[in-house]
Coordinates of C-alpha atoms in Angstrom, one line a residue:
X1 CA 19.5 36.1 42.2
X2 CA 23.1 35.3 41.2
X3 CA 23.4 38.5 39.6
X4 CA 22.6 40.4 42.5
X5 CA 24.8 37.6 44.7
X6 CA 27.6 38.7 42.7
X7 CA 27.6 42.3 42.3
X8 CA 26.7 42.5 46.5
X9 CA 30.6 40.7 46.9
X10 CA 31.8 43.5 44.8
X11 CA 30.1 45.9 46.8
X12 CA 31.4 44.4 50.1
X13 CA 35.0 44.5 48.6
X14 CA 35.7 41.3 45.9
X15 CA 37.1 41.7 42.9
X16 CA 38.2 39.1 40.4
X17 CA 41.6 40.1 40.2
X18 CA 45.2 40.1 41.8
X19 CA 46.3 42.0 44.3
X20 CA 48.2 44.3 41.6
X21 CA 44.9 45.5 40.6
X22 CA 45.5 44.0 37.1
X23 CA 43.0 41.6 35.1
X24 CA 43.1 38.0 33.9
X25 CA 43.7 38.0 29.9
X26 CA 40.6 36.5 28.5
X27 CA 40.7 35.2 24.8
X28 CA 36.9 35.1 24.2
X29 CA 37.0 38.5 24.6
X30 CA 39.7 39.3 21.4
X31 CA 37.4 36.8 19.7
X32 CA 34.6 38.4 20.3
X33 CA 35.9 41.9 18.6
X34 CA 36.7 39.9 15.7
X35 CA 33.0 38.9 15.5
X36 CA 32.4 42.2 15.7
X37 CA 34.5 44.1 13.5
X38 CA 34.0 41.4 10.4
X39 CA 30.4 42.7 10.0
X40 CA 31.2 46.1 9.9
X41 CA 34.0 45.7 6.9
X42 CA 31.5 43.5 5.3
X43 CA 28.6 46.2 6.0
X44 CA 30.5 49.0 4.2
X45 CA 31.8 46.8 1.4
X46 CA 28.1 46.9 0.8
X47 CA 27.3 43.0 1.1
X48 CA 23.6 42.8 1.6
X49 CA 23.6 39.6 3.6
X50 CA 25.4 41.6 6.4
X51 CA 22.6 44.6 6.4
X52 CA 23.1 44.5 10.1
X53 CA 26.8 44.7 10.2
X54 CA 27.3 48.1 11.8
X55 CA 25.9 46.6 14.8
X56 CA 29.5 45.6 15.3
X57 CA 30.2 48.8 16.7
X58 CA 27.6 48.5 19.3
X59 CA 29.3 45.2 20.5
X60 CA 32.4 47.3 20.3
X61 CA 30.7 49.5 22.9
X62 CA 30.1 47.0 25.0
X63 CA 33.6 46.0 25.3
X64 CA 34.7 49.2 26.0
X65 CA 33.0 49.7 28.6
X66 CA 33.4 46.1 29.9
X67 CA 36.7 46.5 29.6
X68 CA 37.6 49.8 31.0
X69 CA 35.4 49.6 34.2
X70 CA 37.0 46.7 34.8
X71 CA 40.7 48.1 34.7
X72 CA 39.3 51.1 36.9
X73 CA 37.7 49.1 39.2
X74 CA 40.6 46.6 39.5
X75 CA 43.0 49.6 40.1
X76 CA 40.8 51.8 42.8
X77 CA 40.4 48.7 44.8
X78 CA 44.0 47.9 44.7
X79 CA 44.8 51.6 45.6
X80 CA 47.0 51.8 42.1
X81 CA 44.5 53.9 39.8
X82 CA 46.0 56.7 38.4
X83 CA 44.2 59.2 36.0
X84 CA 47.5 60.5 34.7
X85 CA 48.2 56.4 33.7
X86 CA 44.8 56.1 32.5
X87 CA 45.1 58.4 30.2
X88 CA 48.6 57.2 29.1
X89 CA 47.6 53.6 28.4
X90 CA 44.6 55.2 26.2
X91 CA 46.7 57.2 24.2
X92 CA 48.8 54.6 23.4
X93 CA 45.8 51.9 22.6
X94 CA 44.1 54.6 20.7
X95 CA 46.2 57.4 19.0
X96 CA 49.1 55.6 16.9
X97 CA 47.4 53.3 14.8
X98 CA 44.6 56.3 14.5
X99 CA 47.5 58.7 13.4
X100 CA 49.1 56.5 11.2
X101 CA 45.8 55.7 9.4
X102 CA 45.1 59.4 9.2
X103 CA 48.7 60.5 7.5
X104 CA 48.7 57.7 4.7
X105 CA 45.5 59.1 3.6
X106 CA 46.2 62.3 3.1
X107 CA 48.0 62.0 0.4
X108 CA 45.3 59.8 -1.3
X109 CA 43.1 62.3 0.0
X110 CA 45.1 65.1 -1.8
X111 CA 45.9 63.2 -5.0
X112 CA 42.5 61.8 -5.5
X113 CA 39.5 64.1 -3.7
X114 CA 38.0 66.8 -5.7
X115 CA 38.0 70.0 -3.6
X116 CA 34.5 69.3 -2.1
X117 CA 35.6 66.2 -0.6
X118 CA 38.8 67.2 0.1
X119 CA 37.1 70.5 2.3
X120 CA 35.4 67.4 3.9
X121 CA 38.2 65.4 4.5
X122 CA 40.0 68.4 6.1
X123 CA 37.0 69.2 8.3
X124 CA 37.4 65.2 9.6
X125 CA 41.1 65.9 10.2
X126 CA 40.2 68.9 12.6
X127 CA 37.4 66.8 14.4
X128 CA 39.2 63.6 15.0
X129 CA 42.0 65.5 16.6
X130 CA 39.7 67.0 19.1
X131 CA 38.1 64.0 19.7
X132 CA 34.6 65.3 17.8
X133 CA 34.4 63.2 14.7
X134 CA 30.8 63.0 16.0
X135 CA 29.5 66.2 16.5
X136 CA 31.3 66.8 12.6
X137 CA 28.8 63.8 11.9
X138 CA 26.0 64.5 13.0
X139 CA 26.0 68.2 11.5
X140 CA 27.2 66.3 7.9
X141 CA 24.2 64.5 8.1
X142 CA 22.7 60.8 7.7
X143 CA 25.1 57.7 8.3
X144 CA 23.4 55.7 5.9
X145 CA 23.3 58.3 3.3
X146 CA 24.8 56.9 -0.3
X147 CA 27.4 59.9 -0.3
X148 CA 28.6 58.7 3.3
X149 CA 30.8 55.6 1.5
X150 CA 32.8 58.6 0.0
X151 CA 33.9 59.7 3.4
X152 CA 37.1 58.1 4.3
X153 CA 36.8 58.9 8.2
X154 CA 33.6 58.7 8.4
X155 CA 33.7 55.8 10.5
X156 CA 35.8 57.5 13.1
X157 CA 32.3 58.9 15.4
X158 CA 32.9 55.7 17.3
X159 CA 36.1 56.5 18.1
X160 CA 34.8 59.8 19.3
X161 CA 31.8 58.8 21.3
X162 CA 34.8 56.3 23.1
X163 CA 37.0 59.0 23.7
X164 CA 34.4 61.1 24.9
X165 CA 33.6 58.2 27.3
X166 CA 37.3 58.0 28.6
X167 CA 37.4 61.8 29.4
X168 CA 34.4 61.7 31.6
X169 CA 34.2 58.1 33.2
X170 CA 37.2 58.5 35.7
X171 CA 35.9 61.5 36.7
X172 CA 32.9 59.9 37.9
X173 CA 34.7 57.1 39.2
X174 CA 36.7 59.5 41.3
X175 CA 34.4 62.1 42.7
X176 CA 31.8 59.0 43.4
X177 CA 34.0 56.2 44.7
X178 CA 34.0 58.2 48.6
X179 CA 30.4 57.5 49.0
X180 CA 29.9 54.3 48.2
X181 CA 30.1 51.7 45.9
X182 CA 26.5 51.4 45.8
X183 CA 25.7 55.0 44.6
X184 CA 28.4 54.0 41.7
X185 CA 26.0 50.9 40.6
X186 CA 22.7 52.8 41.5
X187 CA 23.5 56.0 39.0
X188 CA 25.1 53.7 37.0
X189 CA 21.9 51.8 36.1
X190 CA 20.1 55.1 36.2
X191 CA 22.0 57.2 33.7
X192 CA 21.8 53.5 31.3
X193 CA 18.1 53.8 31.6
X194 CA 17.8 57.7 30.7
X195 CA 20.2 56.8 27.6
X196 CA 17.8 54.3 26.2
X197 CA 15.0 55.9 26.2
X198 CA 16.6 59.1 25.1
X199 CA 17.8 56.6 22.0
X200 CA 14.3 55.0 21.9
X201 CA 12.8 58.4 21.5
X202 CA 15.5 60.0 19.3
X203 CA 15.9 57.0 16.8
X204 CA 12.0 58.1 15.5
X205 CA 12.4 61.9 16.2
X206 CA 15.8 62.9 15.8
X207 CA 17.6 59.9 14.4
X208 CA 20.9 61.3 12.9
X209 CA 21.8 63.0 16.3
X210 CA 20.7 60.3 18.0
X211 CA 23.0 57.9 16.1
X212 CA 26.3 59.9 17.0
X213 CA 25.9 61.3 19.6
X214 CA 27.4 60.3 23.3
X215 CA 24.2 60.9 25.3
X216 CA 22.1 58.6 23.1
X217 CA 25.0 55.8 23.2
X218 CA 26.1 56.3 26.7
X219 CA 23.7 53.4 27.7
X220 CA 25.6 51.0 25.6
X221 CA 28.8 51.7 27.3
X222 CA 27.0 51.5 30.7
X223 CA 26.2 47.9 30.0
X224 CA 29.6 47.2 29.4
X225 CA 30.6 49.1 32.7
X226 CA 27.7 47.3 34.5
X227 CA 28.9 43.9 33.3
X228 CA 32.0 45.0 34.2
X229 CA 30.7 45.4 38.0
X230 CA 28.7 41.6 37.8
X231 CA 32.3 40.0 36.6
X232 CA 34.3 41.5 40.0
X233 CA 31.8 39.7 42.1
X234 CA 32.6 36.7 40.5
X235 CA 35.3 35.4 42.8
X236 CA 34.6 32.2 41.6
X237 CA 32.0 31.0 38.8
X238 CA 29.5 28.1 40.5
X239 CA 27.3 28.6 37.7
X240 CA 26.5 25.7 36.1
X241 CA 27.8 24.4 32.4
X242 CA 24.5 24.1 31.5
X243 CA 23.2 28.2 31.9
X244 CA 26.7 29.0 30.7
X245 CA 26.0 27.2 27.2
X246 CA 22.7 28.2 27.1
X247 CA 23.6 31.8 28.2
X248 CA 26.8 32.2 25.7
X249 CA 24.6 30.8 22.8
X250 CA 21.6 33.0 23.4
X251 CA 24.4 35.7 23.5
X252 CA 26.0 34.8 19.9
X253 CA 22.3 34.0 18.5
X254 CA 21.6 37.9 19.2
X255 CA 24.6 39.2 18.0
X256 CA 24.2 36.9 14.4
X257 CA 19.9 37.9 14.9
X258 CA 21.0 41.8 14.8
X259 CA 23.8 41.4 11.5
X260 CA 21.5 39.8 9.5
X261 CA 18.0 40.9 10.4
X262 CA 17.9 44.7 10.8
X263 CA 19.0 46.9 8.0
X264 CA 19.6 50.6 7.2
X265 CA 15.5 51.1 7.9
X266 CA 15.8 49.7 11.7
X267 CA 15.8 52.7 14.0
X268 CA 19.2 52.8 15.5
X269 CA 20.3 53.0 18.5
X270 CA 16.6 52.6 20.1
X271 CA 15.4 49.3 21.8
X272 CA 16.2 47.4 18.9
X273 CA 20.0 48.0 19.5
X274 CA 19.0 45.9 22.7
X275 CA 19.9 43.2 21.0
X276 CA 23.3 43.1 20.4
X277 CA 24.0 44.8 23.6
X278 CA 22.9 42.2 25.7
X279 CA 23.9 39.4 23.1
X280 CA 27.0 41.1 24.1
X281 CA 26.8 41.4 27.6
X282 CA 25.8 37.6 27.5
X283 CA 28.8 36.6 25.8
X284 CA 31.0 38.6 28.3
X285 CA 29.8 36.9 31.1
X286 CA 28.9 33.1 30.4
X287 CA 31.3 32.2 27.3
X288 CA 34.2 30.9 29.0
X289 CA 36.7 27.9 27.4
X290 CA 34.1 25.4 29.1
X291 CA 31.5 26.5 26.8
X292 CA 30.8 26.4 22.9
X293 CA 30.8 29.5 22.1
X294 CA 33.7 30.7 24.4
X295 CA 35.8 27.6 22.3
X296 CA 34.7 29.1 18.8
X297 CA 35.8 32.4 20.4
X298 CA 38.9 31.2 21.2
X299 CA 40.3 29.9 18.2
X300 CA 43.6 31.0 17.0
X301 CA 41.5 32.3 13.9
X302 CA 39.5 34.3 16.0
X303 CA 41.6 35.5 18.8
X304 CA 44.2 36.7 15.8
X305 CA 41.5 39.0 14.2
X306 CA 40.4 40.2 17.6
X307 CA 44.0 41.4 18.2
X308 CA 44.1 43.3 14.9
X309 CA 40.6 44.2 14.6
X310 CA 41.7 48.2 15.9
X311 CA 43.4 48.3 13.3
X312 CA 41.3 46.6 10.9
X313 CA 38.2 48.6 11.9
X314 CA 40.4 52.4 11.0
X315 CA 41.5 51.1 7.8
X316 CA 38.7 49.4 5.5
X317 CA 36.8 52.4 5.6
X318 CA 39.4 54.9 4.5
X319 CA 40.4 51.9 1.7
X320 CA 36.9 51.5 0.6
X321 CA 36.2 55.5 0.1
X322 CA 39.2 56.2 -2.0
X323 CA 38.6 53.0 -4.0
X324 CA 35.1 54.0 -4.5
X325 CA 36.6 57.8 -5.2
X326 CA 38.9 56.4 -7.9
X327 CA 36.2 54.1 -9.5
X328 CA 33.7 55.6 -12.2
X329 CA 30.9 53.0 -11.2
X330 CA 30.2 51.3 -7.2
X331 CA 33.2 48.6 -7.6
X332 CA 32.1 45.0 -7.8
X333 CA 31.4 43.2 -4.4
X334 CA 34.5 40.7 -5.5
X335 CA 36.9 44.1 -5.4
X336 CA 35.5 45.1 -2.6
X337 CA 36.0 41.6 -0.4
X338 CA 39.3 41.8 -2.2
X339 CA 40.1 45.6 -0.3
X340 CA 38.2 44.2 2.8
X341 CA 41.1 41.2 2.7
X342 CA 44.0 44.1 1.9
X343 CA 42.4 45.7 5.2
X344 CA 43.2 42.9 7.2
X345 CA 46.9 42.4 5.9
X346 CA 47.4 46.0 6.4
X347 CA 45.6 46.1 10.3
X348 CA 48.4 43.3 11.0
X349 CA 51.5 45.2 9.8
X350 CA 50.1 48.4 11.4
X351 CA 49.3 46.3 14.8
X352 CA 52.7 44.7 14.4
X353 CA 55.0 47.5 14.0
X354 CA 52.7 50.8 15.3
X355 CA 50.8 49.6 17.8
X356 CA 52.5 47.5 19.6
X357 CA 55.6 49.3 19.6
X358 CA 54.1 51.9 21.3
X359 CA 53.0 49.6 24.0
X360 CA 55.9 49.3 24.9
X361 CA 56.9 51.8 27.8
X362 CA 60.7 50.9 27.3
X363 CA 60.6 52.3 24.0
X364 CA 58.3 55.5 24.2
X365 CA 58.4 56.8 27.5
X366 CA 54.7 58.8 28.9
X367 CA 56.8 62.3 27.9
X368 CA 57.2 61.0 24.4
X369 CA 53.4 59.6 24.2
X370 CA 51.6 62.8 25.3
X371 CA 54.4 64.9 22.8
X372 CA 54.6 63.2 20.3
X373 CA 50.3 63.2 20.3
X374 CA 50.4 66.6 20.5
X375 CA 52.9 67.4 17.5
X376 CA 50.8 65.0 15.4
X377 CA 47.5 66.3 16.6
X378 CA 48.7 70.0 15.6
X379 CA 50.0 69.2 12.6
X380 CA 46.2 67.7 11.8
X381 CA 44.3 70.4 12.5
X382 CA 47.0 72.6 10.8
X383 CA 46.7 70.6 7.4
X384 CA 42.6 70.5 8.1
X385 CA 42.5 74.0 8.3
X386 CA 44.7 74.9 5.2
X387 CA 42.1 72.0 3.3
X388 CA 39.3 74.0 4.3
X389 CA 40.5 77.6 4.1
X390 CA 41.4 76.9 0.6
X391 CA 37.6 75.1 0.0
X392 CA 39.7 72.2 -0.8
X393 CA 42.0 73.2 -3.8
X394 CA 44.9 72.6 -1.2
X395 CA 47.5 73.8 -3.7
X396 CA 46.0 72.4 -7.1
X397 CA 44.0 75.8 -8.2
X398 CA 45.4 75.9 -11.0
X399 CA 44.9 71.8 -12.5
X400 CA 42.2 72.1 -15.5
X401 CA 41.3 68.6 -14.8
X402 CA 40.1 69.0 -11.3
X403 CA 38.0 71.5 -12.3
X404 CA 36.6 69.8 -15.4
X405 CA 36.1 66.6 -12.7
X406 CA 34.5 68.8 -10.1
X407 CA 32.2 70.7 -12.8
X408 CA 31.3 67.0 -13.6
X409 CA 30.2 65.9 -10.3
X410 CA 28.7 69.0 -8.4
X411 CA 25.3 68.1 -6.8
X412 CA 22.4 68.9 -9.6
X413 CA 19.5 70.9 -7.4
X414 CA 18.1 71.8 -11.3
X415 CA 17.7 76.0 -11.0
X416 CA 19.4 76.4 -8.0
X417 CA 20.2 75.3 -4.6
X418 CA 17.2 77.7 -3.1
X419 CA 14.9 75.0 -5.0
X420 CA 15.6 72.1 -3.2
X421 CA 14.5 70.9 0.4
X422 CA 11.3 72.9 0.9
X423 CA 8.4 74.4 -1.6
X424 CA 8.9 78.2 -2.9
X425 CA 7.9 80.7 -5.6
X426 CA 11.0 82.2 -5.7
X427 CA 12.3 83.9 -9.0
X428 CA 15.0 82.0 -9.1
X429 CA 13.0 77.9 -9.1
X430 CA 11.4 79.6 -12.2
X431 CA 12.5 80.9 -16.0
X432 CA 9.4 82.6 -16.2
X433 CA 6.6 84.9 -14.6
X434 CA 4.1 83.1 -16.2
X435 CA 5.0 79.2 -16.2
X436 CA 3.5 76.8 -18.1
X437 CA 5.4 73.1 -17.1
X438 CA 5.4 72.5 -13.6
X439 CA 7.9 69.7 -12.2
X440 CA 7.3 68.2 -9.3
X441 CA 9.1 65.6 -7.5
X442 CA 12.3 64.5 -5.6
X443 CA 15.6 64.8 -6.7
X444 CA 15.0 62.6 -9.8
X445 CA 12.8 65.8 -11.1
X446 CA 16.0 68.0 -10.3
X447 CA 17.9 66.5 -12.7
X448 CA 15.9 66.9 -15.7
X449 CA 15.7 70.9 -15.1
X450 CA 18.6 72.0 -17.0
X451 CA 18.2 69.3 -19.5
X452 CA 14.6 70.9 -20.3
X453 CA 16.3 74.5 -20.5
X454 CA 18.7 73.3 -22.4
X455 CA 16.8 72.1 -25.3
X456 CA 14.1 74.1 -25.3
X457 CA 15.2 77.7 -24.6
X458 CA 12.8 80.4 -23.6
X459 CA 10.7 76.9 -21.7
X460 CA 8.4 78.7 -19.3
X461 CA 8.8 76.1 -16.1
X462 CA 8.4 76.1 -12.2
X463 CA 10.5 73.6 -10.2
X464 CA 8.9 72.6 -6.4
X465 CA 11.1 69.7 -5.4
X466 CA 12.0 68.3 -2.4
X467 CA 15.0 65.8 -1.9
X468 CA 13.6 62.0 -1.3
X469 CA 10.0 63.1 -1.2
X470 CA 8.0 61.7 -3.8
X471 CA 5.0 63.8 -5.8
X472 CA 2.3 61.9 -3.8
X473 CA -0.5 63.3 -1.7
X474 CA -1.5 61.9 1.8
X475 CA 1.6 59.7 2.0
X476 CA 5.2 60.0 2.2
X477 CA 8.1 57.3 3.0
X478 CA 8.9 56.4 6.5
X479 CA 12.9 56.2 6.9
X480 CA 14.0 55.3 10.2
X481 CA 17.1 57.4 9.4
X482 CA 14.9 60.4 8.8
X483 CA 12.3 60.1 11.1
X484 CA 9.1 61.0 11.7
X485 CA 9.0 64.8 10.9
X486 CA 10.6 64.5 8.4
X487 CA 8.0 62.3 6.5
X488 CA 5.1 64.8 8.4
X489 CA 7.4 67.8 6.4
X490 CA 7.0 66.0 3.1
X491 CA 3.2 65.5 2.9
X492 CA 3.3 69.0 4.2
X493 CA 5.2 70.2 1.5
X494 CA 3.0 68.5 -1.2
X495 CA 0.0 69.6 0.1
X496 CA 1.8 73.3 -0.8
X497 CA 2.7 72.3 -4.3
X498 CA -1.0 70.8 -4.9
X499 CA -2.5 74.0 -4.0
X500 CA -0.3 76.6 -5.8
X501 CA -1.1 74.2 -8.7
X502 CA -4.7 74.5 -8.1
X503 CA -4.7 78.2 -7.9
X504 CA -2.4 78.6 -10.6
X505 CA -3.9 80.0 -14.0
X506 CA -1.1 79.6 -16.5
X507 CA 0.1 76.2 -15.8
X508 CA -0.7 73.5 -18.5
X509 CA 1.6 70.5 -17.9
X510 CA 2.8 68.7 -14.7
X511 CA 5.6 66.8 -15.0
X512 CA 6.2 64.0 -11.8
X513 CA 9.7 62.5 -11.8
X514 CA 10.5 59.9 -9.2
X515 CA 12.1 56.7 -9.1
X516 CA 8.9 55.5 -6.4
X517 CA 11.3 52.9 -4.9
X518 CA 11.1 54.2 -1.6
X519 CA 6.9 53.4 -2.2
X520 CA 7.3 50.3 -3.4
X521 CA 10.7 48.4 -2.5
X522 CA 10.4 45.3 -0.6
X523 CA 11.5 47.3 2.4
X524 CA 9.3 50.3 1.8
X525 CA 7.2 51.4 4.9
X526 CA 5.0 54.2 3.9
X527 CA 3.6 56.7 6.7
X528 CA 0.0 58.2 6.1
X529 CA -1.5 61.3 7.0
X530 CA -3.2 60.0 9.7
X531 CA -0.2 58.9 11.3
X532 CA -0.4 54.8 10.4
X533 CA 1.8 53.2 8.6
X534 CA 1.9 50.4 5.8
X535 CA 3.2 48.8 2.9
X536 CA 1.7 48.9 -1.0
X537 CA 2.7 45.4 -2.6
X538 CA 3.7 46.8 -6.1
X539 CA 2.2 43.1 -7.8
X540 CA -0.9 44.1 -6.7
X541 CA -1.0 47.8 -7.7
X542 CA -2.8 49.0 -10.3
X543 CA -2.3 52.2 -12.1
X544 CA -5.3 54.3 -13.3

C-alpha cells in the first residue's frame, strides 16, 4: 500500500529532488557497488567460497538503472533533460577509464598472447568500441567456460548490455513522457515481466545468449528504473525504523544468499537471479544511515571502494588473464588475491587521475569528450582489425618462439577438427577403412588419438567424440550453462556411436576415455532419457 502510495505522488508530479532537477548524494549507494564488485574480483580469481560472485554484476544492474531513471526523471520534471547532456555525462562516466584500461593492455596483449588469443583480443577491441562486447560474447561461447579466464575483456558484456541500455532508455523516456506518466510505469513493469520470463525460459534452453544478451537482462535494469520511480514518490520517508531494518537486512541477506549459494551450475539470469535483484532493490530503498545495513554501507571503507569499484571492476579481469597467460600452471589463489589487491591500487590511481579528471567540464569541454572518444574509438577498431586480419601475428611472423608456443598449445580435437562435436564416419575421424579400436568419449578420448598413432603406426582406429559428453548411454550431464538440448544432443549422439558399433564387423576393441566428473562431482546433476533428473552418489556406486 505504501508502494503504490508513493509511486501515485510521482505520478501526480513529486519527486524527491530540488528544483534543479538534480539528486541527493547517497553513500549507501557507493557502498553498495563495493559489495558488489568485491565478489566479482573474488569470483574470477577463482575463490570457491564466492561461487556466486558474478551476481555482482546483477546488483550492478540494478544500480544502473536505479540510478539513471532517477537522473532522467529528476531532469524531465525539472524541464532540464537534455539527450545531448545525457549522453555527455555517460561518456565521461563510462569511456576514459574503459579506454585507458583497453590501451595498457595492448601491449600485454601483443607481448604476451599467442596469435589465437591475440585474434581474440583484437575481435574484443572492435566490439567494445561499438558497444557489442556482448553479441562478440555470446557468439565466443559459454561465460563459464575454463578458456574464458584467458580473455582479458571478457568481462566487458556488462558494459555493453549498459550502454545498450543508455542508447534506448531516453528514447523511451522521450517519445512516452507526453502521454502520461502512467503508461511510463505500466510498460515499464510490462517489458520487466517479458524479460524474466524470456531469462527464465532461455537460462534452460538457450543459456549462453541468454546470459549476454540485453533482452534477457533488460528486466534487471527495469527494477532499478522501477525503484527508481517508488524513490521520487518518496517526498518524505514515514516508514518506520523497524520495516527499514528489517527491509535493508532481508536486502543484504539476499545479496550474501546469491554469492555464496549458487554457483556456475545455477541457471543464470532466470528466477533465480531474483534474488539479488530484489536484495538489491531492498537495499536501495530501506537502507538509509538510520538503519544497519545503510551504516555498514556507509563506512569510509566501503563508500571508498564504491567510488573506485568502475575502475576496479575493468581492471582485475584484464590483470588476471595475462597473469594466467604468463603462468605455466592456474596461479595460486595467494597470487591471485595478491593481483585482486594490485587491482584495487591501480582502480584508485586510474579513478584519481582519469576519471575524475574528465569529470570535470572545466577541463575537457563536451567538443573534447565526444572527439577525443571518437579518435580513441577509431584507433581501437583500427588496431582490432590489423590483429585480426593478420590472425594475430600482429607483426611477430617471423618469432620461432611464438610458433613453437602456439604449436604447443593449439586445441587437440585428436584426427581433426571435423571429429569433434557431433558423431561421423568421415575419412578423415579414421586411419583406416577397416578399424579395429574404436574410441569413444569426450575430449579426454581426443587427446590420446595422436598419442595412439604415434606409437603404433599403421593402428587401424575410429574416433566418435563429442566435447563434455561422456561414453554413457541413456544419460548425459545437465549444465545449466549448456542447457537442455544440449544434454538431449549428447544421449543422441551416443545412441549413434552404440549403433555403428553394433553394426560394425571389424571392430575388436573400445576404448572409453573420460574423466566422469561431470557424473559424479558433488555438484553433478545428471539428465535422463526420460527427461528426469538426478544425482549418482559415487560412495555408493559399484562398478561391474
Amino acid at each position: 500500500l505504501q508502494a503504490s502510495h508513493e509511486v501515485n505522488t510521482w505520478l501526480h508530479g513529486g519527486v524527491n529532488t530540488n528544483k534543479s532537477g538534480t539528486t541527493k548524494y547517497r553513500r549507501e549507494i557507493d557502498g553498495l557497488r563495493a559489495f558488489a564488485v568485491i565478489p566479482v574480483i573474488l569470483f574470477h580469481a577463482g575463490f570457491q567460497s564466492f561461487s556466486g560472485g558474478f551476481v555482482g554484476v546483477d546488483v550492478f544492474f540494478v544500480i544502473s538503472g536505479y540510478l539513471i531513471t532517477t537522473i532522467i526523471l529528476a531532469q524531465k520534471d525539472a524541464g532540464t533533460f537534455s539527450l545531448l547532456e545525457f549522453y555527455e555525462r555517460r561518456a565521461r562516466r563510462i569511456l576514459p577509464a574503459l579506454f585507458f584500461v583497453m590501451a595498457v593492455s595492448i601491449p600485454f596483449a601483443w607481448l604476451w598472447l599467442l596469435p589465437q588469443y591475440m585474434k581474440e583480443f583484437s575481435e574484443s577491441l572492435v566490439a567494445v568500441s561499438t558497444f557489442a562486447s556482448n553479441v562478440l560474447f555470446w557468439k565466443k561461447g559459454n561465460y563459464f567456460d575454463t578458456a574464458v579466464e584467458l580473455k582479458p575483456l571478457i568481462h566487458t558484456w556488462s558494459l555493453a548490455v549498459e550502454e545498450q541500455y543508455y542508447l534506448l532508455f531516453p528514447i523511451f523516456i522521450i517519445i512516452t513522457w507526453r502521454y502520461g506518466k502512467r503508461l511510463i510505469v505500466g510498460l515499464l513493469v510490462l517489458i520487466a515481466v517479458l524479460s524474466l520470463g524470456a531469462a527464465d525460459w532461455g537460462a534452460y534452453n538457450h543459456p549462453i545468449s541468454t546470459f549476454f544478451l540485453l533482452p534477457t537482462r533488460g528486466w534487471e535494469i527495469a527494477v532499478g528504473a522501477l525503484v527508481a520511480i517508488y524513490y521520487a514518490g518518496r517526498l518524505k520517508s514515514n516508514t518506520s525504523l523497524y520495516v527499514r531494518q528489517s527491509a535493508s537486512i532481508l536486502g543484504f541477506a539476499l545479496i550474501a544468499f546469491s554469492i555464496f549459494a549458487f554457483d556456475k551450475n545455477t541457471p543464470f539470469p532466470s528466477l533465480y537471479a531474483l534474488a539479488p535483484t530484489a536484495g538489491a532493490a531492498l537495499v536501495i530503498v530501506f537502507a538509509t544511515p538510520q538503519t544497519y545495513v545503510g551504516r555498514a554501507l556507509g563506512t569510509k571503507f566501503a563508500v571508498g571502494i564504491g567510488l573506485i569499484s568502475y575502475s576496479a571492476y575493468l581492471w582485475h579481469q584484464p590483470i588476471f588473464a595475462f597473469a594466467r597467460h604468463r603462468s605455466l600452471v592456474e596461479p595460486s589463489q595467494f597470487f591471485l588475491g595478491g593481483l585482486a589487491g594490485a587491482a584495487i591500487v591501480f582502480a584508485y590511481l586510474s579513478w584519481r587521475f582519469v576519471e575524475m579528471p574528465f569529470r570535470n567540464k572545466d577541463r575537457f569541454s563536451r567538443s573534447k569528450v565526444f572527439g577525443l572518444a571518437a579518435i580513441f574509438s577509431t584507433a581501437f577498431v583500427g588496431v582490432g582489425l590489423i590483429g585480426y586480419y593478420t590472425a594475430g601475428t600482429f607483426g611477430r611472423e617471423n618469432s620461432k618462439d611464438l610458433a613453437e608456443l602456439e604449436y604447443r598449445e593449439r586445441v587437440n580435437h585428436g584426427l581433426g577438427e571435423t571429429c569433434e562435436g557431433s558423431f561421423t564416419l568421415s575419412a578423415e575421424c579414421r586411419t583406416s577403412d577397416s578399424p579395429e579400436i574404436l574410441v569413444w568419449g569426450d575430449s579426454f578420448a581426443m587427446h590420446l588419438i595422436q598419442g595412439l598413432v604415434e606409437s603404433r603406426p599403421g593402428i587401424k582406429v575410429i574416433q566418435n567424440t563429442v566435447s563434455s559428453c561422456g561414453p554413457i548411454l541413456d544419460i548425459a550431464q545437465k549444465d545449466a550453462k549448456l542447457g537442455k538440448k544440449w544434454a538431449e544432443d549428447c544421449i543422441h549422439e551416443n545412441d549413434e556411436v552404440y549403433a555403428s558399433l553394433k553394426s560394425s564387423k571389424t571392430i575388436k576393441y573400445v576404448l572409453l576415455s573420460s574423466p566422469f566428473s561431470q557424473y559424479l562431482g558433488d555438484d553433478a546433476t545428471i539428465y535422463s532419457r526420460d527427461g528426469s533428473f538426478f544425482r549418482i552418489n559415487a560412495d555408493q556406486l559399484i562398478i561391474i
